[in-house]
PDB file of C-alpha atoms in Angstrom:
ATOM      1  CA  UNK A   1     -16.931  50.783 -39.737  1.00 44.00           C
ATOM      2  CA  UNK A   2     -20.626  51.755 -38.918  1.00 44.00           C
ATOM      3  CA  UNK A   3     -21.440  54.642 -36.997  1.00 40.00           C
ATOM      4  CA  UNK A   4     -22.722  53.070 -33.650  1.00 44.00           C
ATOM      5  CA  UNK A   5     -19.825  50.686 -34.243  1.00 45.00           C
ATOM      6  CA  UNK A   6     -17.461  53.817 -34.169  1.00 44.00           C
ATOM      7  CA  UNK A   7     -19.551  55.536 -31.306  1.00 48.00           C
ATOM      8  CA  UNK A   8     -18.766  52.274 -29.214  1.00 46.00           C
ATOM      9  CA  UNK A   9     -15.389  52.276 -29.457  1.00 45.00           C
ATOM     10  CA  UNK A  10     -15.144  56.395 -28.727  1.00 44.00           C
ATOM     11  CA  UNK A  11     -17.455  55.871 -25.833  1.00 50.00           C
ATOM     12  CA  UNK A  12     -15.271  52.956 -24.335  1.00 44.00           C
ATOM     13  CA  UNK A  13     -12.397  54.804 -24.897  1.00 42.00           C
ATOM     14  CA  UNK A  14     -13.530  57.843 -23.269  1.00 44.00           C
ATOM     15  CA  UNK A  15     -14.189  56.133 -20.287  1.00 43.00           C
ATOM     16  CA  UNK A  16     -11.075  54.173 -20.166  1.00 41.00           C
ATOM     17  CA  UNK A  17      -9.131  57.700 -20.243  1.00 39.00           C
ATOM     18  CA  UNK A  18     -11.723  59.230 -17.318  1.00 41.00           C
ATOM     19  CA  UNK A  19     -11.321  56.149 -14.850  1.00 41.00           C
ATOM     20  CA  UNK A  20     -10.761  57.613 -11.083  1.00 41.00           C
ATOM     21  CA  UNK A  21      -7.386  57.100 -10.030  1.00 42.00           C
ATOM     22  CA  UNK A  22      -6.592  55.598  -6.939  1.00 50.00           C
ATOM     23  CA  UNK A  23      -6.334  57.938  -3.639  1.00 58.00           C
ATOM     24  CA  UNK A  24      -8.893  60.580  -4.996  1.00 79.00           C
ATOM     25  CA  UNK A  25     -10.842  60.485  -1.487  1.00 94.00           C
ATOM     26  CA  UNK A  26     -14.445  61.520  -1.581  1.00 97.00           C
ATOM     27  CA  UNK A  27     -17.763  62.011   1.114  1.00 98.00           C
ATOM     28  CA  UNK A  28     -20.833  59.872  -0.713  1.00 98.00           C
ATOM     29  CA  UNK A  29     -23.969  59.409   0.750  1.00 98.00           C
ATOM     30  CA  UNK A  30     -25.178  56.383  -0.500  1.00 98.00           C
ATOM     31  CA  UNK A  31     -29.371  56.008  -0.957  1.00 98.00           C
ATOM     32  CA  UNK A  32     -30.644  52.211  -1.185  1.00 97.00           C
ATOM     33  CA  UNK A  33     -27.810  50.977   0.462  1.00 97.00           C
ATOM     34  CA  UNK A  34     -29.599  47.763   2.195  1.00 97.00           C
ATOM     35  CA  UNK A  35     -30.549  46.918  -1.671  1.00 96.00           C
ATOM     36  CA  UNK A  36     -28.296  44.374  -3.189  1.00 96.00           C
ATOM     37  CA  UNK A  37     -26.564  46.764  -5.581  1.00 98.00           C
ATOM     38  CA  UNK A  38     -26.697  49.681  -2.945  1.00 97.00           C
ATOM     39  CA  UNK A  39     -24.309  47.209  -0.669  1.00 97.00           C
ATOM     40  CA  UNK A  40     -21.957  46.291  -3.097  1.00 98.00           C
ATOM     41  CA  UNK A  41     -21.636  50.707  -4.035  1.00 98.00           C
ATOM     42  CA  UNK A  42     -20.895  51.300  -0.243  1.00 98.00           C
ATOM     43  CA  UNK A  43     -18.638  47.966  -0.230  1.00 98.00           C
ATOM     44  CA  UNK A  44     -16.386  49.037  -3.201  1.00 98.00           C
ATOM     45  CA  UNK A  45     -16.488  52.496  -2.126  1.00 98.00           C
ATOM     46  CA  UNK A  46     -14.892  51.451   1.179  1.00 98.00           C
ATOM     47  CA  UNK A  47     -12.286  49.975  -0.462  1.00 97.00           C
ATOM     48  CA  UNK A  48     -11.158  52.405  -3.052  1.00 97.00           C
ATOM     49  CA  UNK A  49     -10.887  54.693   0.075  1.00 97.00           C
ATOM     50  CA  UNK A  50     -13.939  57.100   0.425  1.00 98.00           C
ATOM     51  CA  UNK A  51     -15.853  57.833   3.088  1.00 98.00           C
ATOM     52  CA  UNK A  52     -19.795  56.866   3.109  1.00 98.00           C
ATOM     53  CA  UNK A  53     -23.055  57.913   4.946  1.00 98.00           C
ATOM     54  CA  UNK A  54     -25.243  55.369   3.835  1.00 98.00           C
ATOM     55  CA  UNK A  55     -28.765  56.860   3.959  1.00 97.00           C
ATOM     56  CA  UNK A  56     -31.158  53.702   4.943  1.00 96.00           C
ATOM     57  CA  UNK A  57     -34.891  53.610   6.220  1.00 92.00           C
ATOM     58  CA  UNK A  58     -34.018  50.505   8.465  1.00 91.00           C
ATOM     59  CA  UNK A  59     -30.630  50.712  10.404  1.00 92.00           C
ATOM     60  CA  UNK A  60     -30.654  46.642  10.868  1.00 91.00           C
ATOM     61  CA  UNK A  61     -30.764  45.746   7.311  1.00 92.00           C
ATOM     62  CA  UNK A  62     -27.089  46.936   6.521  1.00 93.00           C
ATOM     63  CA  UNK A  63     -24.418  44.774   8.115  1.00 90.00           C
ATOM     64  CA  UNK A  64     -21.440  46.186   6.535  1.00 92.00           C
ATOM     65  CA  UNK A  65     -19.229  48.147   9.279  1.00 94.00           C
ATOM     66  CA  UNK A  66     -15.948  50.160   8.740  1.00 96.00           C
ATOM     67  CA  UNK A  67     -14.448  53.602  10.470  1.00 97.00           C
ATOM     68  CA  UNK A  68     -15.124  54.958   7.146  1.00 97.00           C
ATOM     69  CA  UNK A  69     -18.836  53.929   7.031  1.00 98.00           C
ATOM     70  CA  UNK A  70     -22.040  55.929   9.016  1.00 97.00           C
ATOM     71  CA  UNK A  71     -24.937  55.059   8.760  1.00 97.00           C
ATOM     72  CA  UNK A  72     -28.211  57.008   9.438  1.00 97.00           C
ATOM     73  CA  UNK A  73     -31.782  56.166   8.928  1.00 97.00           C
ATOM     74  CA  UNK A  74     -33.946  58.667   7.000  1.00 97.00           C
ATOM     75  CA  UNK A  75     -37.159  59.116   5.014  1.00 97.00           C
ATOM     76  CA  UNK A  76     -36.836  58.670   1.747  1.00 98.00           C
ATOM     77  CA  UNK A  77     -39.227  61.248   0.892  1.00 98.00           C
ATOM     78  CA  UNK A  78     -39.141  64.142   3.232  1.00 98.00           C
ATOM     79  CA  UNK A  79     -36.500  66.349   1.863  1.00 98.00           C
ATOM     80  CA  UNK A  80     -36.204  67.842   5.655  1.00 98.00           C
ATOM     81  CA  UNK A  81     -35.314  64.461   6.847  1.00 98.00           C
ATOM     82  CA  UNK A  82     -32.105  64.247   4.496  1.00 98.00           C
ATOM     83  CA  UNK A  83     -30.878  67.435   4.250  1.00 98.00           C
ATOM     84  CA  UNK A  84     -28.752  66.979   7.594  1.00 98.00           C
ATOM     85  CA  UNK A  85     -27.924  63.645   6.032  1.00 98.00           C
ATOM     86  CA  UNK A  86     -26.400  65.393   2.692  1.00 98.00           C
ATOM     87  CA  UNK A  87     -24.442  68.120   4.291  1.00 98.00           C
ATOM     88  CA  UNK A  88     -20.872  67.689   3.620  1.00 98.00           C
ATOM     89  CA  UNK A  89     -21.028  65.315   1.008  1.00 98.00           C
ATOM     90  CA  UNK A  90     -19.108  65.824  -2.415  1.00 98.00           C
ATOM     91  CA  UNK A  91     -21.749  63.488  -4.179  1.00 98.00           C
ATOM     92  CA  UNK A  92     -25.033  61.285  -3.918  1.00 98.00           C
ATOM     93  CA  UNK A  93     -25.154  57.942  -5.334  1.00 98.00           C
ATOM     94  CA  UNK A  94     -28.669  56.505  -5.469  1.00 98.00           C
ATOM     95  CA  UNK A  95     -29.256  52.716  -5.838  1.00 98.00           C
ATOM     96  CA  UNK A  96     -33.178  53.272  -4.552  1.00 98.00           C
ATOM     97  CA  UNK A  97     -35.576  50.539  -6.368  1.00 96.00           C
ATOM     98  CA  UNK A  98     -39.180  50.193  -5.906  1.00 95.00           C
ATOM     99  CA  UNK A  99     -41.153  47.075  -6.934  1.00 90.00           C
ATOM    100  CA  UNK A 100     -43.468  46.557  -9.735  1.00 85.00           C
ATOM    101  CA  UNK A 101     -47.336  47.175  -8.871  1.00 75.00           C
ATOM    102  CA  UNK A 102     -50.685  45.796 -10.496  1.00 72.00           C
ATOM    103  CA  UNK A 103     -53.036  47.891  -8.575  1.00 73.00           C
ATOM    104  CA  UNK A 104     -51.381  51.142  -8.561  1.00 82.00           C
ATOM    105  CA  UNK A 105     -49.365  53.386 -10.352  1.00 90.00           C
ATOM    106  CA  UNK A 106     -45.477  53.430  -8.738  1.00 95.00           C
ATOM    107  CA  UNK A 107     -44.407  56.645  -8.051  1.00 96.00           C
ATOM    108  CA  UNK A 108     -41.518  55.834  -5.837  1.00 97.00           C
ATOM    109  CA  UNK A 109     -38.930  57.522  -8.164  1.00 98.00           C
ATOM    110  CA  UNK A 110     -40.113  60.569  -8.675  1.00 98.00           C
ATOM    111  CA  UNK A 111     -41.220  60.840  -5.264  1.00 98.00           C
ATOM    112  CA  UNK A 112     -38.350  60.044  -3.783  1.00 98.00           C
ATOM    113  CA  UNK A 113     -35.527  62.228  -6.188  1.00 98.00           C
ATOM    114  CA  UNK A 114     -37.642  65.421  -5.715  1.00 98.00           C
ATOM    115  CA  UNK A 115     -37.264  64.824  -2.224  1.00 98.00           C
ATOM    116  CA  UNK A 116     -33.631  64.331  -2.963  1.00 98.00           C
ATOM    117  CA  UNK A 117     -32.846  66.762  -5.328  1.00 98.00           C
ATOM    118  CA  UNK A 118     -34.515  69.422  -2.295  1.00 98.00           C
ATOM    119  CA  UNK A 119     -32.536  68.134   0.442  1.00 98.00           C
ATOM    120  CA  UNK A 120     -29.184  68.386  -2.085  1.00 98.00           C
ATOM    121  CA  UNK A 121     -29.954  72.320  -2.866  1.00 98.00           C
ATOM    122  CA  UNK A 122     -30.550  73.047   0.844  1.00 98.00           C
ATOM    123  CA  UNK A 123     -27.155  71.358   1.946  1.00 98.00           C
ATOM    124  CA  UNK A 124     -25.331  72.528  -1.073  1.00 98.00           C
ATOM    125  CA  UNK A 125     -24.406  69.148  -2.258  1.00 98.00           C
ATOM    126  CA  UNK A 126     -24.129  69.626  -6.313  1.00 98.00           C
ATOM    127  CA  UNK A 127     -24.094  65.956  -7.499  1.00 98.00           C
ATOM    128  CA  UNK A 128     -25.775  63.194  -8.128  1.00 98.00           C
ATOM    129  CA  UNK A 129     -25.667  59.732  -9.878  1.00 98.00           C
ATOM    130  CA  UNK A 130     -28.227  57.509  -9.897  1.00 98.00           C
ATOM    131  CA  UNK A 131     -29.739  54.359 -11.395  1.00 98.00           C
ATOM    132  CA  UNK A 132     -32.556  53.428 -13.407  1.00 98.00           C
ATOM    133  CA  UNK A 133     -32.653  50.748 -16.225  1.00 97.00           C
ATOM    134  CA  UNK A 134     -32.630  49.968 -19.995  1.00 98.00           C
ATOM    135  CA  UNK A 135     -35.794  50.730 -21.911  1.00 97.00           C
ATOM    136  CA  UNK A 136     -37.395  53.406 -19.574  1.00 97.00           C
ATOM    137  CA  UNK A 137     -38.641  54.908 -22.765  1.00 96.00           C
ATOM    138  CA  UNK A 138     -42.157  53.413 -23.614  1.00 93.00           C
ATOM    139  CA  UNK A 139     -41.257  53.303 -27.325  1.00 92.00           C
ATOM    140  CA  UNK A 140     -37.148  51.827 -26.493  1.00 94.00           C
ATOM    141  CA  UNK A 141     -38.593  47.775 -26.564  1.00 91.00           C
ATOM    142  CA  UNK A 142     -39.028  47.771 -30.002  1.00 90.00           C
ATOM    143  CA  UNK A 143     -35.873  45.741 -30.996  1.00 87.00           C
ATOM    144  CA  UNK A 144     -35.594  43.559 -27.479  1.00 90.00           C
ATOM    145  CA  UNK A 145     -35.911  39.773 -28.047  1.00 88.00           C
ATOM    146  CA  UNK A 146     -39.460  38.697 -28.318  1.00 86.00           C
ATOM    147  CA  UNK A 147     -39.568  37.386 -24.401  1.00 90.00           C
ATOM    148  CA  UNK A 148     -38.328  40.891 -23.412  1.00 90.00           C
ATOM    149  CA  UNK A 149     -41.080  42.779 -25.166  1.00 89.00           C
ATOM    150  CA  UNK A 150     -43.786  41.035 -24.961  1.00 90.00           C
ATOM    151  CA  UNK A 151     -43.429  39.041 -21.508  1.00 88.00           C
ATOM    152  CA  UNK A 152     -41.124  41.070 -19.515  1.00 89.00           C
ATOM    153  CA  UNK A 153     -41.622  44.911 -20.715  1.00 90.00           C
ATOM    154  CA  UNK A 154     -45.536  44.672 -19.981  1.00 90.00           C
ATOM    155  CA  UNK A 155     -44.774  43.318 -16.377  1.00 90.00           C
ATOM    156  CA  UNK A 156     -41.882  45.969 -15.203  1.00 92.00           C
ATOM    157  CA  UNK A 157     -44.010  48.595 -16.898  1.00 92.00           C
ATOM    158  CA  UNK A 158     -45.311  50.705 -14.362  1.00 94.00           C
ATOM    159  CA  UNK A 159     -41.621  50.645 -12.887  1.00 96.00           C
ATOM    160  CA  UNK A 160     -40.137  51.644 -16.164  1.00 96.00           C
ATOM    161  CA  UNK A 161     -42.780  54.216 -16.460  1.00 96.00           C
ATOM    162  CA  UNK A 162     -42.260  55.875 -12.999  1.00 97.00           C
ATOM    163  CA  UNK A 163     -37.865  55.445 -14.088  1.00 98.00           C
ATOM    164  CA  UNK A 164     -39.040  57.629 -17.178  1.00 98.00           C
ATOM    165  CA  UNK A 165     -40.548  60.024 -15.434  1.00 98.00           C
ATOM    166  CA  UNK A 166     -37.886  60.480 -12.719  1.00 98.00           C
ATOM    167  CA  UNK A 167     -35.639  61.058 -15.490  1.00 98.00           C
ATOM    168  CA  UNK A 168     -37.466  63.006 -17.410  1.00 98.00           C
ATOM    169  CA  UNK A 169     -37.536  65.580 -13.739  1.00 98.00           C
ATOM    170  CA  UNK A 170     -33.543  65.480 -13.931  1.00 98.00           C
ATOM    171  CA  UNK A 171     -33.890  66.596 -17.219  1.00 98.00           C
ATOM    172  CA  UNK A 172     -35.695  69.968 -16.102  1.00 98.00           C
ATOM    173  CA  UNK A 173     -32.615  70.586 -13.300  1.00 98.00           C
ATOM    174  CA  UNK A 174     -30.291  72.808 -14.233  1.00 96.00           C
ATOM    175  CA  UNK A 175     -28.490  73.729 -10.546  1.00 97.00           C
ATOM    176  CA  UNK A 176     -27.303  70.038  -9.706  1.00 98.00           C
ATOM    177  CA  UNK A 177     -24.869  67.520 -11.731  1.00 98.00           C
ATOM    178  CA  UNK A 178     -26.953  64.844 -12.073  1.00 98.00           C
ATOM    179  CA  UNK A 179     -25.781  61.107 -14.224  1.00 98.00           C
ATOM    180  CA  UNK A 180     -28.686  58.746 -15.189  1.00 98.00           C
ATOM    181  CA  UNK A 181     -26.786  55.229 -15.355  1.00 98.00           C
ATOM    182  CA  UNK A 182     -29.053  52.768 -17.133  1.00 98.00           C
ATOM    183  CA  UNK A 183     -28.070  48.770 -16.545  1.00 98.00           C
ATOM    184  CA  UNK A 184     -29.898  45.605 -18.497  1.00 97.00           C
ATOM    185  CA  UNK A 185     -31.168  43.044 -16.054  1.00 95.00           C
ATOM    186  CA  UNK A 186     -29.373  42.403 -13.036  1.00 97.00           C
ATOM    187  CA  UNK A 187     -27.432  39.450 -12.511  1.00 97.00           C
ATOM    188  CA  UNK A 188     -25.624  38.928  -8.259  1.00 97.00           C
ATOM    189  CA  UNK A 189     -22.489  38.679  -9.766  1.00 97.00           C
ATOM    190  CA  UNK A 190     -18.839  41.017  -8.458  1.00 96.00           C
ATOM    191  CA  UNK A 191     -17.072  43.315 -10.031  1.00 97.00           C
ATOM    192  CA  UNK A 192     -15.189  42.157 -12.861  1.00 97.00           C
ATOM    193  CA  UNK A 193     -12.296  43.504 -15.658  1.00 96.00           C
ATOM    194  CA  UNK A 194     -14.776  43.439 -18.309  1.00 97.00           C
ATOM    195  CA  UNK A 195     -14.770  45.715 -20.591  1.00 97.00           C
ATOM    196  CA  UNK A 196     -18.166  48.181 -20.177  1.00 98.00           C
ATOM    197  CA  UNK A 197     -19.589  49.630 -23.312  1.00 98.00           C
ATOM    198  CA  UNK A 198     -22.188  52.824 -23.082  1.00 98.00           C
ATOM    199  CA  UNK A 199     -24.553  54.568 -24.972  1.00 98.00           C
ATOM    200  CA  UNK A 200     -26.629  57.779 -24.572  1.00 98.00           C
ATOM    201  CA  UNK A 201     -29.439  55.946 -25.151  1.00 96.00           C
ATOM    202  CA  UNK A 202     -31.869  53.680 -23.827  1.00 97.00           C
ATOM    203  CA  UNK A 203     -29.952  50.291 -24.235  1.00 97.00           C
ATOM    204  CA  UNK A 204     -26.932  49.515 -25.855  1.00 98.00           C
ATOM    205  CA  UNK A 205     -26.787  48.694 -29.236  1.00 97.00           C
ATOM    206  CA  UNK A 206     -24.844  46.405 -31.516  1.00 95.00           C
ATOM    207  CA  UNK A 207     -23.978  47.533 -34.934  1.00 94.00           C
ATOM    208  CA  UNK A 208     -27.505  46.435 -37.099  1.00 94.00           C
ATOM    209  CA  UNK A 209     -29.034  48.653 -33.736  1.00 94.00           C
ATOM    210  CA  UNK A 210     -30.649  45.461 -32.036  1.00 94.00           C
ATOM    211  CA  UNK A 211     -29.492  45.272 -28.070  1.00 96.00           C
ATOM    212  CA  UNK A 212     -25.809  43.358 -27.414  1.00 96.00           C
ATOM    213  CA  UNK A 213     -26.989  41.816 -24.391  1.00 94.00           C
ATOM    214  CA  UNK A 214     -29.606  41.734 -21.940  1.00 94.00           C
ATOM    215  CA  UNK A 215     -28.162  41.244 -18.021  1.00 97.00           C
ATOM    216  CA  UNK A 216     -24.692  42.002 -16.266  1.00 98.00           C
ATOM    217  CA  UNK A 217     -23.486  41.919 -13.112  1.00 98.00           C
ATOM    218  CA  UNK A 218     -24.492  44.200 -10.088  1.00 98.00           C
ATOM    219  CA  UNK A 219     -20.481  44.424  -9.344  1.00 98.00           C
ATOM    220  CA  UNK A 220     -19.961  46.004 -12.933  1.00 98.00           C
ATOM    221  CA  UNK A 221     -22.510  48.209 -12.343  1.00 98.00           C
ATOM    222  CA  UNK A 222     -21.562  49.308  -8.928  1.00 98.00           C
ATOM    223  CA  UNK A 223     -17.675  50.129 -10.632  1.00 98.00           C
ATOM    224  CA  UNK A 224     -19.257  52.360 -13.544  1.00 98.00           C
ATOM    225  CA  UNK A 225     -21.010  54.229 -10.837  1.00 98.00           C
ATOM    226  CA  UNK A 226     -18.097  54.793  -8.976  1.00 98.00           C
ATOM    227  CA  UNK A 227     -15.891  55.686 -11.797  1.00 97.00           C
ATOM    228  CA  UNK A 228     -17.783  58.401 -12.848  1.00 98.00           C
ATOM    229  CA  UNK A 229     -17.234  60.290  -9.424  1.00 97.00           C
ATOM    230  CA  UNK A 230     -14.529  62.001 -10.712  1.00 93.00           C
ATOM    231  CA  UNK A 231     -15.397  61.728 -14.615  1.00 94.00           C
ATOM    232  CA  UNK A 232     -17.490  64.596 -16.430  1.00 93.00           C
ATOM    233  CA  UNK A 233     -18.256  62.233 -19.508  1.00 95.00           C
ATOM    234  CA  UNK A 234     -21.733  61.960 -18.527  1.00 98.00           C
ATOM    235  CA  UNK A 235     -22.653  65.203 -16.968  1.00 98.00           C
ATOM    236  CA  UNK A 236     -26.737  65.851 -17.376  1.00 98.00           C
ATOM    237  CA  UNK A 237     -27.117  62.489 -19.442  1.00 98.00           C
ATOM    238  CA  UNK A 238     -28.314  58.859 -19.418  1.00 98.00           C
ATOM    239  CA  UNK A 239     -26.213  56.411 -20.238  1.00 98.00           C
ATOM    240  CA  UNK A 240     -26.795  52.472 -21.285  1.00 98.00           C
ATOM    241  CA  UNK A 241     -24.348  50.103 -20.378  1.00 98.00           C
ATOM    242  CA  UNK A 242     -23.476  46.866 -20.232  1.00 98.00           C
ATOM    243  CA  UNK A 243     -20.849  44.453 -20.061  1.00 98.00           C
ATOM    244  CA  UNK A 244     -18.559  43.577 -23.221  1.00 95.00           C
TER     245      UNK A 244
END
């Protein structure tokens, strides 16, 4: 059995064994919950029982109600405006995205998690997980299909860039909990049984090293999110996944 091959199977199996169990009640504030895998967080959420402040910057664009649900409107990137926003909460769980620019540099990610990571010390909140994407490392594309490197890499750049460097900030945080989940493309598909490989690494690899896949579904990524609430596997680490 190869090493990554081996690694695979201990990863799965690690998660298998730290998989929340049901009635384990937590606060989350929720950040990009109007985005389309921000809504289906807060939805499963709901329904495994916690209770969410979903942290929006437009109160209309989130139609999900439920006595467990609040939701406030904030900015983003004023660490005053979510402190009040964070107190309480066991956790943050951050689906924010920020489109792809040709004319500028996006800096939306770093922007934004220094904000966060501010408001979080002030209110005492001590974790986070949040999500950025496979290949955020300039030099990860290198064994993607063709299409992937050479058409899609070059257009997502300056998002995977401004990903990097968000993560690489995390990486210099030593007083909060933080979890870098990294998902393949995105497909608007619900949570399924699937099986979910990971990887500390920048995409998941089969066993010659190449990528297994290249998309899964929001729902699968919204449930490894959520599992890892009460799961230290990943503790001050990115993690690749995808669906089996």
């Amino acid at each position: 059995m190869s090493f990554l091959r081996h690694q695979h199977m201990m990863n799965v199996l690690h998660h298998q064994n730290q998989m929340p169990s049901r009635g384990v009640s937590m606060k989350i504030a929720v950040l990009g919950a109007t985005g389309q895998t921000g809504q289906i967080v807060v939805r499963q959420a709901l329904q495994q029982g916690h209770a969410v402040t979903a942290v929006v910057r437009n109160l209309d664009k989130l139609t999900v109600r439920h006595d467990n649900l609040k939701v406030v409107e904030a900015d983003i990137f004023s660490a005053d405006s979510l402190k009040s926003h964070f107190e309480g909460s066991d956790v943050v769980v951050s689906c924010l995205g920020f489109s792809t620019s040709f004319f500028s540099n996006v800096t939306g990610y770093t922007e934004s998690m220094s904000a966060v990571i501010t408001a979080m010390r002030e209110a005492r909140v001590n974790s986070i997980i949040t999500m950025t994407s496979w290949y955020t490392d300039p030099n990860s594309g290198t064994q993607s299909p063709y299409l992937i490197r050479f058409l899609l890499l070059p257009l997502i750049r300056s998002v995977l860039s401004n990903m990097w460097e968000m993560e690489q900030y995390l990486r210099q945080v030593d007083d909060v909990n933080w979890t870098v989940v990294r998902p393949p493309g995105l497909k608007n598909l619900p949570s399924s049984a699937l099986e979910i490989l990971t990887h500390e690494g920048y995409f998941v690899p089969d066993k010659s090293g190449r990528p297994v896949g290249s998309a899964m579904g929001r729902g699968d990524v919204a449930r490894f999110m959520l599992s890892l609430l009460t799961s230290n596997a990943w503790v001050k680490k990115g993690v690749a996944i995808i669906t089996k």
